[in-house]
Coordinates of C-alpha atoms in Angstrom, one line a residue:
M1 CA -58.7 -71.9 -39.2
R2 CA -61.6 -69.4 -40.2
G3 CA -62.9 -66.5 -38.4
A4 CA -61.1 -64.3 -36.0
A5 CA -58.9 -66.7 -34.1
R6 CA -58.6 -66.1 -30.0
G7 CA -55.2 -66.0 -28.4
P8 CA -54.1 -65.0 -24.7
V9 CA -52.8 -61.2 -24.0
A10 CA -49.3 -62.9 -23.7
N11 CA -49.3 -63.8 -27.4
R12 CA -50.3 -60.1 -28.4
R13 CA -47.4 -58.8 -26.3
A14 CA -44.8 -61.3 -27.6
I15 CA -46.1 -60.6 -31.1
T16 CA -45.8 -56.7 -30.1
A17 CA -42.2 -57.3 -28.5
S18 CA -41.3 -59.2 -32.1
I19 CA -42.5 -56.9 -34.5
M20 CA -40.8 -53.8 -32.6
L21 CA -37.4 -55.5 -32.7
A22 CA -37.9 -55.6 -36.5
T23 CA -38.9 -52.1 -36.8
I24 CA -36.3 -50.9 -34.7
M25 CA -33.7 -52.8 -36.8
Q26 CA -35.0 -51.1 -39.9
G27 CA -35.4 -47.7 -38.5
V28 CA -31.6 -47.7 -37.2
D29 CA -30.5 -48.8 -40.6
N30 CA -32.0 -46.1 -42.5
T31 CA -29.5 -43.5 -40.7
I32 CA -26.5 -45.9 -39.2
A33 CA -24.6 -45.9 -42.4
N34 CA -24.4 -42.4 -43.2
V35 CA -21.7 -41.7 -40.3
A36 CA -19.3 -44.7 -41.7
L37 CA -19.1 -43.6 -45.3
P38 CA -16.0 -42.1 -44.9
H39 CA -14.4 -45.3 -43.5
I40 CA -16.0 -47.3 -46.3
Q41 CA -14.9 -45.0 -48.9
G42 CA -11.5 -45.5 -47.5
S43 CA -11.6 -49.1 -46.9
L44 CA -13.3 -50.0 -50.4
S45 CA -11.2 -47.4 -52.1
A46 CA -14.1 -45.7 -53.7
A47 CA -14.7 -42.2 -55.2
Q48 CA -17.0 -39.5 -53.8
D49 CA -19.9 -39.8 -56.3
Q50 CA -19.6 -43.7 -56.1
I51 CA -19.8 -44.1 -52.5
A52 CA -23.1 -42.2 -52.6
W53 CA -24.7 -45.3 -54.1
V54 CA -24.3 -47.2 -50.9
L55 CA -27.1 -44.8 -49.4
T56 CA -29.0 -44.4 -52.8
S57 CA -29.4 -48.0 -53.9
Y58 CA -31.0 -49.0 -50.4
I59 CA -33.4 -45.8 -50.4
V60 CA -34.5 -46.3 -54.1
A61 CA -35.0 -50.1 -53.6
A62 CA -37.1 -49.4 -50.4
A63 CA -39.3 -46.8 -52.3
I64 CA -39.9 -48.9 -55.3
T65 CA -40.9 -52.1 -53.4
M66 CA -43.0 -50.4 -50.5
P67 CA -46.3 -49.6 -52.7
L68 CA -46.2 -53.5 -53.4
T69 CA -46.5 -54.5 -50.0
G70 CA -50.1 -54.2 -49.5
W71 CA -50.9 -56.5 -52.5
L72 CA -48.5 -59.1 -51.5
A73 CA -49.6 -59.3 -48.1
G74 CA -53.0 -59.7 -49.4
R75 CA -52.1 -62.3 -51.7
F76 CA -49.8 -64.3 -49.4
G77 CA -50.8 -63.3 -45.7
I78 CA -48.9 -60.9 -43.7
K79 CA -47.4 -63.6 -41.8
Y80 CA -45.4 -64.8 -44.6
I81 CA -44.4 -62.0 -46.0
F82 CA -43.2 -60.4 -42.7
L83 CA -41.2 -63.5 -42.1
M84 CA -39.5 -63.2 -45.6
S85 CA -38.8 -59.5 -45.1
V86 CA -37.2 -60.2 -41.7
G87 CA -35.2 -62.9 -42.9
G88 CA -33.8 -61.5 -46.0
F89 CA -33.1 -58.2 -44.0
T90 CA -31.0 -60.1 -41.6
L91 CA -29.2 -62.1 -44.5
A92 CA -28.6 -58.9 -46.7
S93 CA -27.2 -57.5 -43.7
A94 CA -24.5 -60.3 -42.9
L95 CA -23.6 -60.0 -46.6
C96 CA -23.3 -56.2 -46.3
G97 CA -20.8 -56.8 -43.6
S98 CA -18.8 -59.2 -45.5
A99 CA -18.8 -57.3 -48.7
T100 CA -15.2 -57.0 -50.3
S101 CA -15.9 -54.5 -52.9
L102 CA -18.0 -51.4 -53.7
G103 CA -20.2 -53.3 -56.3
E104 CA -20.8 -56.1 -53.8
L105 CA -21.8 -53.5 -51.1
V106 CA -24.3 -51.5 -53.3
F107 CA -26.0 -55.0 -54.8
Y108 CA -26.5 -56.4 -50.9
R109 CA -27.7 -52.8 -49.7
L110 CA -30.3 -53.1 -52.6
L111 CA -31.3 -56.6 -51.7
Q112 CA -31.7 -54.8 -48.0
G113 CA -34.0 -52.2 -49.2
V114 CA -36.1 -54.9 -51.0
C115 CA -36.6 -56.8 -47.9
G116 CA -36.7 -53.9 -45.6
A117 CA -39.2 -52.0 -47.3
G118 CA -42.3 -53.7 -45.8
L119 CA -41.1 -53.9 -42.1
V120 CA -42.7 -50.6 -41.3
P121 CA -46.1 -50.8 -43.0
L122 CA -46.4 -54.5 -42.2
S123 CA -45.8 -54.1 -38.3
Q124 CA -48.2 -51.3 -38.3
S125 CA -50.9 -53.2 -39.9
I126 CA -50.2 -56.2 -37.5
L127 CA -50.5 -54.0 -34.4
M128 CA -53.7 -52.5 -35.6
Q129 CA -55.1 -55.9 -36.1
I130 CA -54.2 -57.8 -32.9
N131 CA -55.4 -55.1 -30.9
P132 CA -59.2 -53.8 -30.4
P133 CA -60.0 -50.0 -31.5
E134 CA -59.7 -48.6 -27.9
R135 CA -56.1 -49.8 -27.8
H136 CA -54.9 -48.5 -31.3
G137 CA -53.6 -45.4 -29.8
Q138 CA -51.7 -47.2 -27.4
A139 CA -50.3 -49.7 -29.9
I140 CA -49.4 -46.9 -32.3
A141 CA -47.5 -45.3 -29.5
V142 CA -45.5 -48.0 -29.0
W143 CA -44.8 -48.8 -32.7
G144 CA -44.0 -45.0 -33.1
I145 CA -41.3 -45.4 -30.3
G146 CA -39.5 -47.8 -32.8
V147 CA -40.0 -45.9 -36.1
M148 CA -39.0 -42.6 -34.8
L149 CA -36.2 -43.5 -32.3
G150 CA -34.4 -45.8 -34.9
P151 CA -33.4 -42.9 -37.2
I152 CA -32.6 -40.5 -34.0
F153 CA -30.1 -43.0 -32.3
G154 CA -28.7 -44.7 -35.7
P155 CA -26.0 -42.2 -36.0
M156 CA -24.9 -42.3 -32.6
L157 CA -24.8 -46.0 -32.7
G158 CA -23.0 -46.3 -36.2
G159 CA -20.4 -43.7 -35.0
W160 CA -19.3 -45.6 -31.9
L161 CA -19.4 -49.0 -33.6
T162 CA -17.1 -47.6 -36.6
E163 CA -15.1 -46.1 -34.0
S164 CA -14.6 -48.9 -31.9
Y165 CA -14.6 -51.7 -33.8
S166 CA -15.3 -51.4 -37.8
W167 CA -17.9 -50.3 -40.2
R168 CA -18.9 -53.5 -40.6
W169 CA -20.4 -54.1 -37.4
I170 CA -23.0 -51.5 -38.3
F171 CA -24.6 -54.2 -40.6
Y172 CA -23.3 -57.4 -38.2
I173 CA -25.4 -55.7 -35.3
N174 CA -28.7 -56.6 -37.1
L175 CA -28.0 -60.4 -36.9
P176 CA -28.8 -61.1 -33.3
V177 CA -31.9 -58.8 -33.7
G178 CA -33.0 -60.1 -36.7
M179 CA -33.0 -63.7 -35.8
V180 CA -34.9 -63.1 -32.5
A181 CA -37.6 -61.1 -34.3
F182 CA -37.8 -63.9 -36.8
L183 CA -38.3 -66.6 -34.4
G184 CA -41.0 -64.7 -32.4
I185 CA -43.0 -63.9 -35.7
M186 CA -42.8 -67.6 -36.6
I187 CA -43.8 -68.8 -33.2
F188 CA -46.1 -66.1 -31.9
I189 CA -48.2 -65.1 -35.2
R190 CA -50.7 -67.4 -36.3
E191 CA -52.7 -67.0 -39.7
G192 CA -55.3 -68.5 -41.7
R193 CA -54.6 -70.0 -45.2
H194 CA -56.7 -67.9 -47.2
A195 CA -55.7 -64.4 -47.5
H196 CA -57.5 -61.5 -49.6
R197 CA -56.7 -62.1 -53.3
E198 CA -56.8 -59.1 -55.3
A199 CA -56.0 -59.1 -59.3
F200 CA -52.5 -57.5 -59.7
D201 CA -52.4 -54.1 -61.4
F202 CA -49.1 -54.2 -63.3
F203 CA -49.4 -50.9 -65.2
G204 CA -50.3 -49.1 -62.1
F205 CA -47.4 -50.7 -60.2
A206 CA -44.9 -50.3 -62.7
T207 CA -45.6 -46.6 -63.3
L208 CA -45.7 -45.7 -59.5
S209 CA -42.4 -47.8 -59.2
V210 CA -40.8 -45.8 -62.1
A211 CA -41.8 -42.5 -60.8
V212 CA -41.0 -43.0 -56.9
G213 CA -37.5 -44.5 -58.1
A214 CA -36.7 -41.9 -60.6
L215 CA -37.8 -39.0 -57.9
Q216 CA -35.7 -40.8 -55.4
M217 CA -32.5 -41.0 -58.0
M218 CA -33.1 -37.4 -58.6
L219 CA -33.3 -36.4 -54.9
D220 CA -30.2 -38.3 -53.9
R221 CA -28.0 -37.3 -56.6
G222 CA -29.1 -33.7 -57.3
E223 CA -26.4 -32.3 -54.7
I224 CA -23.8 -34.3 -56.3
K225 CA -24.6 -33.5 -60.0
D226 CA -25.5 -29.9 -59.3
W227 CA -29.1 -30.2 -59.8
F228 CA -30.4 -28.7 -63.1
G229 CA -27.3 -28.3 -64.6
S230 CA -26.7 -32.1 -65.2
T231 CA -28.3 -34.0 -68.0
E232 CA -28.9 -37.0 -65.7
I233 CA -31.0 -34.6 -63.1
W234 CA -33.1 -33.7 -66.1
V235 CA -33.7 -37.0 -67.2
E236 CA -34.8 -38.3 -64.1
A237 CA -36.9 -35.5 -63.4
A238 CA -38.9 -35.9 -66.7
V239 CA -39.2 -39.8 -66.0
A240 CA -40.7 -39.2 -62.8
G241 CA -43.1 -36.7 -64.1
V242 CA -44.1 -38.7 -66.9
A243 CA -44.5 -41.9 -65.0
G244 CA -46.3 -40.1 -61.9
Y245 CA -48.8 -38.4 -64.5
L246 CA -49.6 -42.0 -66.2
F247 CA -50.1 -43.3 -62.4
V248 CA -52.4 -40.6 -61.8
V249 CA -54.6 -40.8 -64.9
H250 CA -54.7 -44.9 -64.4
T251 CA -55.6 -44.4 -61.1
A252 CA -58.6 -42.4 -62.0
T253 CA -59.9 -44.3 -64.7
A254 CA -58.9 -48.0 -63.8
G255 CA -61.6 -48.5 -61.2
E256 CA -61.5 -51.3 -59.0
R257 CA -58.6 -52.7 -60.9
S258 CA -56.3 -50.0 -59.8
F259 CA -53.3 -50.7 -58.1
L260 CA -54.1 -48.1 -55.3
N261 CA -57.5 -48.6 -53.6
R262 CA -59.4 -45.4 -54.1
D263 CA -61.2 -46.0 -51.0
L264 CA -58.4 -44.7 -49.3
L265 CA -58.4 -41.3 -51.2
K266 CA -61.9 -41.1 -50.3
N267 CA -61.2 -41.0 -46.7
I268 CA -60.8 -37.7 -45.3
N269 CA -58.8 -38.3 -42.3
F270 CA -56.7 -40.8 -44.3
A271 CA -55.9 -38.2 -46.7
V272 CA -55.2 -35.1 -44.4
G273 CA -53.3 -37.3 -42.1
T274 CA -51.0 -38.7 -45.1
I275 CA -50.5 -35.0 -46.3
L276 CA -49.6 -34.2 -42.7
M277 CA -47.1 -37.1 -42.4
F278 CA -45.4 -36.2 -45.5
L279 CA -45.0 -32.8 -44.1
I280 CA -43.7 -33.7 -40.8
G281 CA -41.4 -36.5 -42.4
G282 CA -39.6 -33.6 -44.1
I283 CA -39.3 -31.5 -40.8
L284 CA -38.2 -34.7 -38.8
S285 CA -35.5 -36.0 -41.5
G286 CA -34.5 -32.3 -42.2
T287 CA -33.5 -31.4 -38.6
L288 CA -32.0 -34.8 -38.3
A289 CA -29.6 -34.0 -41.1
L290 CA -29.0 -30.5 -40.4
V291 CA -28.3 -30.3 -36.8
P292 CA -25.7 -32.9 -36.8
T293 CA -23.6 -31.2 -39.6
M294 CA -24.0 -27.8 -37.9
L295 CA -22.3 -29.1 -34.8
Q296 CA -19.6 -31.1 -36.3
S297 CA -18.7 -28.6 -39.3
L298 CA -19.3 -25.0 -37.4
M299 CA -18.5 -25.9 -33.7
D300 CA -16.0 -28.8 -34.1
Y301 CA -18.2 -31.4 -31.9
P302 CA -16.9 -35.0 -32.4
V303 CA -19.3 -37.7 -33.9
F304 CA -19.9 -39.2 -30.4
T305 CA -20.4 -35.8 -28.5
T306 CA -22.8 -34.8 -31.3
G307 CA -24.9 -37.9 -30.9
L308 CA -25.1 -37.4 -27.4
V309 CA -26.3 -33.6 -27.7
T310 CA -29.1 -34.8 -30.2
A311 CA -30.2 -37.8 -28.0
P312 CA -32.6 -35.9 -25.8
R313 CA -34.6 -35.3 -29.0
G314 CA -35.4 -38.9 -28.8
V315 CA -36.0 -38.9 -25.0
G316 CA -38.7 -36.2 -25.7
T317 CA -40.4 -38.5 -28.3
M318 CA -40.4 -41.4 -26.1
A319 CA -41.8 -39.5 -23.2
A320 CA -44.6 -38.0 -25.6
M321 CA -45.7 -41.4 -26.9
F322 CA -46.3 -42.9 -23.5
L323 CA -48.1 -39.9 -22.5
V324 CA -50.3 -39.6 -25.5
G325 CA -50.9 -43.3 -25.4
R326 CA -52.6 -42.7 -22.0
L327 CA -54.6 -39.6 -23.2
I328 CA -55.7 -40.7 -26.9
N329 CA -58.8 -42.2 -25.9
R330 CA -59.9 -39.4 -23.2
V331 CA -58.8 -36.3 -25.2
D332 CA -59.8 -35.1 -28.5
N333 CA -56.9 -36.3 -30.9
R334 CA -57.1 -33.0 -32.8
L335 CA -56.2 -31.0 -29.6
I336 CA -52.9 -33.4 -29.1
I337 CA -52.0 -32.7 -32.6
L338 CA -52.3 -29.2 -32.2
S339 CA -50.4 -29.1 -29.1
G340 CA -47.7 -31.2 -30.9
L341 CA -47.4 -29.0 -34.1
L342 CA -47.2 -25.7 -31.4
M343 CA -44.5 -27.3 -29.6
T344 CA -42.5 -28.2 -33.1
V345 CA -43.2 -24.5 -34.0
V346 CA -41.8 -23.0 -30.6
S347 CA -38.6 -25.4 -30.8
L348 CA -38.0 -24.4 -34.4
W349 CA -38.1 -20.5 -33.1
Q350 CA -35.6 -21.6 -30.6
M351 CA -33.4 -23.0 -33.3
T352 CA -33.7 -19.7 -35.2
G353 CA -31.6 -18.0 -32.4
F354 CA -28.8 -20.4 -32.8
S355 CA -25.3 -18.8 -32.5
L356 CA -21.7 -20.0 -32.8
Q357 CA -21.1 -18.9 -29.3
M358 CA -23.7 -20.9 -27.8
G359 CA -23.2 -23.8 -25.8
M360 CA -24.9 -27.2 -25.7
A361 CA -28.0 -26.0 -23.7
P362 CA -30.0 -24.5 -26.7
V363 CA -29.5 -27.6 -28.9
I364 CA -30.6 -29.9 -25.9
T365 CA -33.7 -27.7 -24.9
S366 CA -34.9 -27.1 -28.4
G367 CA -34.4 -30.9 -29.3
L368 CA -36.4 -31.9 -25.9
L369 CA -39.2 -29.9 -27.0
Q370 CA -39.2 -30.8 -30.7
G371 CA -39.2 -34.4 -30.0
F372 CA -41.9 -33.9 -27.8
G373 CA -44.1 -32.0 -30.1
L374 CA -43.3 -34.8 -32.8
G375 CA -44.0 -37.6 -30.5
C376 CA -47.4 -35.7 -29.8
T377 CA -48.5 -35.4 -33.5
F378 CA -47.1 -39.0 -34.6
V379 CA -49.6 -41.4 -32.4
P380 CA -52.9 -39.4 -32.8
M381 CA -52.1 -38.7 -36.4
N382 CA -51.5 -42.3 -37.2
T383 CA -54.6 -43.5 -35.2
M384 CA -57.0 -41.2 -36.6
A385 CA -55.7 -42.1 -40.1
L386 CA -56.1 -45.8 -40.0
S387 CA -58.5 -46.5 -37.4
N388 CA -61.6 -46.3 -39.7
L389 CA -60.1 -48.0 -42.9
P390 CA -61.6 -51.5 -43.7
R391 CA -59.0 -54.2 -42.9
H392 CA -58.6 -55.4 -46.6
I393 CA -56.8 -51.9 -47.4
L394 CA -55.2 -51.5 -43.8
T395 CA -52.0 -52.9 -44.9
Q396 CA -52.0 -51.0 -48.0
G397 CA -53.2 -47.7 -46.2
T398 CA -49.8 -48.3 -44.0
A399 CA -47.5 -48.8 -46.9
L400 CA -48.8 -45.4 -48.4
R401 CA -48.3 -43.6 -45.2
S402 CA -44.8 -45.0 -44.9
L403 CA -44.1 -44.2 -48.3
M404 CA -45.2 -40.5 -48.3
R405 CA -43.0 -39.9 -44.8
N406 CA -40.1 -41.3 -46.5
L407 CA -40.9 -39.3 -49.9
G408 CA -41.6 -36.3 -47.3
G409 CA -37.9 -36.9 -45.8
S410 CA -36.4 -37.4 -49.0
I411 CA -37.7 -34.2 -50.5
G412 CA -37.3 -32.5 -47.3
I413 CA -33.8 -33.0 -47.0
S414 CA -32.8 -32.2 -50.5
V415 CA -34.7 -28.9 -50.5
F416 CA -33.2 -27.9 -47.0
E417 CA -29.5 -28.9 -48.2
A418 CA -29.9 -27.1 -51.4
L419 CA -31.3 -24.0 -49.7
L420 CA -28.5 -24.2 -47.2
T421 CA -26.0 -24.4 -49.7
Q422 CA -27.3 -21.3 -51.7
N423 CA -28.3 -19.1 -48.6
T424 CA -24.5 -19.5 -47.5
Q425 CA -23.3 -18.3 -50.8
I426 CA -25.5 -15.6 -50.9
V427 CA -24.8 -14.4 -47.4
H428 CA -20.9 -14.8 -48.0
S429 CA -21.0 -12.8 -50.9
R430 CA -22.8 -10.0 -48.7
L431 CA -20.1 -10.3 -45.8
I432 CA -17.2 -9.8 -48.0
E433 CA -18.5 -6.9 -49.7
H434 CA -16.7 -4.6 -47.2
L435 CA -13.7 -6.5 -46.6
R436 CA -11.1 -4.7 -49.0
P437 CA -7.8 -3.0 -48.2
D438 CA -9.6 0.6 -48.5
N439 CA -12.0 -0.1 -45.6
P440 CA -10.3 1.0 -42.4
L441 CA -12.4 -1.5 -40.4
A442 CA -10.5 -4.3 -42.4
R443 CA -6.9 -3.2 -41.3
A444 CA -5.4 -3.6 -37.8
P445 CA -6.1 -2.9 -35.0
F446 CA -9.3 -3.8 -35.9
L447 CA -8.6 -6.7 -38.0
L448 CA -6.4 -9.1 -35.7
A449 CA -4.2 -12.0 -36.4
P450 CA -4.6 -14.4 -38.0
Y451 CA -7.0 -12.3 -40.3
S452 CA -5.3 -10.3 -43.0
L453 CA -5.7 -8.8 -46.3
T454 CA -2.1 -8.7 -47.4
S455 CA -0.7 -12.4 -47.1
P456 CA -2.1 -15.3 -48.5
S457 CA -2.6 -17.2 -45.2
G458 CA -4.6 -14.3 -43.4
I459 CA -6.7 -14.2 -46.8
A460 CA -7.6 -17.9 -46.0
A461 CA -8.3 -17.7 -42.8
L462 CA -10.6 -14.6 -43.0
N463 CA -12.7 -16.5 -45.8
A464 CA -12.9 -19.5 -43.7
E465 CA -14.2 -17.3 -40.9
V466 CA -16.5 -15.8 -43.2
T467 CA -17.9 -18.9 -44.5
R468 CA -18.3 -20.2 -41.2
Q469 CA -20.6 -17.0 -40.2
A470 CA -22.7 -17.2 -43.5
A471 CA -23.1 -21.0 -42.9
M472 CA -24.5 -20.1 -39.5
V473 CA -26.9 -17.6 -41.1
A474 CA -28.0 -20.0 -43.8
Y475 CA -28.7 -22.5 -40.9
I476 CA -31.0 -19.8 -39.1
D477 CA -32.8 -18.9 -42.5
V478 CA -33.8 -22.9 -43.0
Y479 CA -34.8 -23.5 -39.4
T480 CA -37.1 -20.2 -39.8
F481 CA -38.8 -21.9 -43.4
M482 CA -39.0 -25.2 -41.2
M483 CA -41.1 -23.0 -38.6
V484 CA -43.1 -21.7 -41.3
I485 CA -44.1 -24.8 -43.0
V486 CA -45.1 -26.5 -39.6
A487 CA -47.2 -23.2 -38.8
V488 CA -49.2 -23.3 -42.2
T489 CA -50.2 -27.2 -41.9
I490 CA -52.0 -26.5 -38.6
P491 CA -55.1 -25.3 -40.5
L492 CA -55.2 -28.7 -42.1
L493 CA -56.5 -30.0 -38.8
L494 CA -59.9 -27.9 -39.4
L495 CA -60.5 -30.8 -42.0
V496 CA -60.1 -33.9 -39.8
R497 CA -63.2 -35.4 -38.4
P498 CA -63.1 -37.1 -34.9
P499 CA -63.1 -40.9 -35.3
R500 CA -66.5 -42.5 -34.3
R501 CA -66.4 -43.7 -30.2
T502 CA -65.9 -47.2 -30.0
R503 CA -67.4 -49.2 -27.0
V504 CA -64.7 -51.7 -25.3
A505 CA -64.8 -55.1 -26.8
P506 CA -65.3 -58.0 -24.8
A507 CA -62.4 -59.7 -23.7
G508 CA -60.8 -62.0 -26.1
V509 CA -62.1 -60.3 -29.2
A510 CA -58.9 -58.7 -30.1
S511 CA -56.9 -62.0 -30.7
A512 CA -53.1 -62.2 -30.4
N513 CA -53.4 -63.9 -33.7
L514 CA -54.1 -62.5 -37.1
P515 CA -57.9 -63.3 -38.4
A516 CA -57.9 -66.1 -40.9
G517 CA -58.7 -65.0 -44.5
R518 CA -58.5 -61.0 -43.5
A519 CA -54.5 -60.8 -43.7
A520 CA -54.4 -57.6 -45.4

């Protein structure tokens, strides 16, 4: 089959449903294992630093494999790489659920990461190809629901499955979803035999993979190893720095043979959009990591209740994407992104007013507004960054944006967690300066039971409360820092150029099938 194949709209809808199932499955799996780690640790008799490899192995494998997605799709075709990714991810999920030792689980999670790395960029690339330009906004809105809601609802689903059944079901839940997605992709996507073939730049891929893998290792293990107080972290930082430098130099001097197509960097909308995606990924992942731990550790919320309180954030995201999907061809995308960033700033400002005495309402309202704001930025940002890219580099562009979003999330979580720990210690030291026996306010009747400076139990209770108060102040400081980051990114919108208006394509031009010979 040569040229653009034509197919009914029903096929486009079936393709969209199939790839959305794969996207949601991968998005949920990114975070669903987090809440089950204590149960997995007990079941497999693993130490605290050992159990972290269940998460690290997946993240590192996905980070290394993701940049390869564009070349593989161009070499063998999107359909076949997508089928291998979905099938491999589903099989690896079954193996994870049946693991009998920590070594087996870590190895199977590594396979999961390798197979799951391409699901997000490939699904986005397919949606961009099967829809005409005037439908790109709606397509990205639908795709974004799966990408953003998966990490939000993953912890809640994982908590319920772990408490009601077993930690193994957080992996088994992928089997029916993966099978349906696999069959849908195999049946409804038709692809020509000739893909866009490019020479493989092994040196570029190797240096990028080593840099990304070492950086991810450093970020994931830094908190456990006391950051740069550990030789391991120094080695990983040095390897990441040297490999990253070699990749940049190689990309700048290799010309057309470079692993990273330099046409991507010449597109100002893609470059700015990728920077914004990196920063927004950090804010999204940072709040997803901090808010649940704050509710559980400081306010004694159960796991499932925490999931319910944070779920409105996903509702706001879904509502925003449906709305933006209808507005994106009628309103300047830059205004939509600006509105979303401003709403995100306001929501983070609301979070700076959190206290230990508050109820659920502030968490719900700020989460709803933040979800709506991030949803408003996500869709037009992707549309503006990808709509004008040539098809032969579209898959590489989506892979690079997914990689930067993941890196932004990893770096964001590491930086915010480190700031939280450091600020808690600083505030704690300042609060205890005046808690000494010669201070009249530190004695009865001002200091009531169970707090006391004269008994071990009273001192322990007082220290616990001081630590709790210090942690709350530290959380507020981190939310303030997040607010500043989002506010500083707003001027980047001045660099974005509005995309050219596209006329409505004739019926049937946007095929439900992928165009032959233009897979990537």
